Steps between C-alpha positions, in 0.01 A plus 500: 500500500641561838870374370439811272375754741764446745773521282359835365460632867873409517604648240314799603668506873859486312412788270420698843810357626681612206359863540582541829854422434533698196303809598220679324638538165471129479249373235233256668532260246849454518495137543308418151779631259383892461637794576300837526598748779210689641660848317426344120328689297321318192240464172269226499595232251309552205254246436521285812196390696512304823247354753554504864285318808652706732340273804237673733486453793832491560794661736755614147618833477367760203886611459602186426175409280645801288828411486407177353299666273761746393766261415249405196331824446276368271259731326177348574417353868218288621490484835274210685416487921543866483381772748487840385696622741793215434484627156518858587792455646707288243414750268640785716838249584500489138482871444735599770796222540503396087353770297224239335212738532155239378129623441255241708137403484350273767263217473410453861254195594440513831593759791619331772643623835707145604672495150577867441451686841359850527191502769198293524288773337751612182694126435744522254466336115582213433528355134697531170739820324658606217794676499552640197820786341255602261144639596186266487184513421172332492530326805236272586487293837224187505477308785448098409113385553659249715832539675530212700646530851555840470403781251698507162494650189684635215607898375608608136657845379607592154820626490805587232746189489775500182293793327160378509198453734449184647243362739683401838299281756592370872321235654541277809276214519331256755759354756579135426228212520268760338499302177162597361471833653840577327337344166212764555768761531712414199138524260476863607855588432552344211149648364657841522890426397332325156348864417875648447747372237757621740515465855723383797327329777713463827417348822468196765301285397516235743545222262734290352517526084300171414279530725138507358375839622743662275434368181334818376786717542742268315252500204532889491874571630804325539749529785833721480656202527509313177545153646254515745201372406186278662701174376707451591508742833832347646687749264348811634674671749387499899449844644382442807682356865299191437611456156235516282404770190202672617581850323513571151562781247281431237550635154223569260645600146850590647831303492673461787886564431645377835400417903576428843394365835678715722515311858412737784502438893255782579214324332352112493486599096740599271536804309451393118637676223508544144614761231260497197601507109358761305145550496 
């Protein structure tokens, strides 16, 4: 785990490095393989969802959050460890440096002042979003009867993805050793996600894919990726500095056509990816 997070805090420090030499044209993300100067101007790619931990508290930069976010520009975005003001921002980066211009609804959990800043009397919110290029609605937010450690809880919009309506949901579960607060947490998801035929639930869910907490959602969904699956684990992809799975696109009555774990220094999780078939 700490292998992991110092090699991504290097690679970070050599992506500043490589800014500074190249001046402020140069993309951020230089160093993993993509190229998108600051001037592009794109679409969102049709049918692609991602989910994000974008790591709260911690000292990253907005720009660069939505520069990673632009090299994908998928159409639908959950967001997890997000502060609205974090989120403001991307979305404006995204606006004003790549032309990706996204809707957003918010399912804040907690307002805290140490995570998100503001003043002791207005904290910011902290929680999930979705980022979505089409509108949304029927957004509900439901805080878990339990959260563990710290307050959690899951959000879901409808939205248009390949023509139709489909129910979207973002969730971030109990932090690790949480094991039957986590179970708790998956029997109130998956209560909802089994009331839509389609539906895409994204999110952190602080668990490895056979572990037994999650059992419910792999009766209802499977993963974008076809070979992962609770057994055996070892062939799902890591997408986290300590290299484990804990987040998941899960499918409900859509195909996935193809994904990726994109690595990312400006995070402890990676962004994961994947572009849907039709629906």
């Amino acid at each position: 785990m700490v292998f992991g997070r110092v090699t991504r805090l290097l690679a970070g420090a050599m992506t500043v490095a490589c800014m500074v030499l190249l001046g402020p044209s140069a993309p951020s993300d230089a160093l993993f393989g993509r190229s998108l100067p600051v001037s592009a101007v794109r679409d969102v790619v049709p049918n692609r969802v991602m989910t994000w931990n974008i790591c709260n508290p911690c000292d990253v930069s907005n720009v660069d959050r939505a520069a990673e976010i632009a090299v994908l520009a998928p159409q639908v975005i959950g967001l997890q460890e997000a502060c609205v003001r974090d989120v403001e921002r991307i979305r404006e980066y995204l606006e004003s440096l790549y032309g990706l211009v996204y809707h957003v609804e918010y399912g804040s959990v907690l307002r805290n002042w140490n995570r998100c800043g503001g003043v002791p009397w207005s904290p910011g919110a902290f929680g999930q979003a979705v980022l979505s290029a089409a509108p949304m609605t029927d957004r509900v937010n439901v805080e878990y009867p339990d959260g563990g450690s710290e307050d959690r809880g899951y959000m879901a919009v409808t939205t248009m993805v390949g023509g139709r309506p489909v129910r979207v949901f973002n969730t971030h579960l109990a932090q690790r050793r949480q094991e039957t607060v986590r179970a708790d947490q998956v029997r109130v998801l998956a209560a909802e996600v089994a009331r839509h035929d389609r539906a895409i639930v994204l999110g952190d869910f602080n668990a490895v894919p056979d572990s037994p907490e999650l059992t419910r959602m792999w009766t209802l969904a499977a993963d974008t990726d076809p070979q992962c699956r609770p057994s055996p684990a070892d062939t799902c992809e890591p997408t986290t500095d300590w290299q484990s799975k804990f987040d998941y696109v899960f499918l409900r009555g859509i195909a996935p056509l193809r994904h990726r774990v994109q690595l990312t220094p400006y995070s402890d999780h990676d962004l994961l990816y994947t572009d849907l078939g039709p629906i």
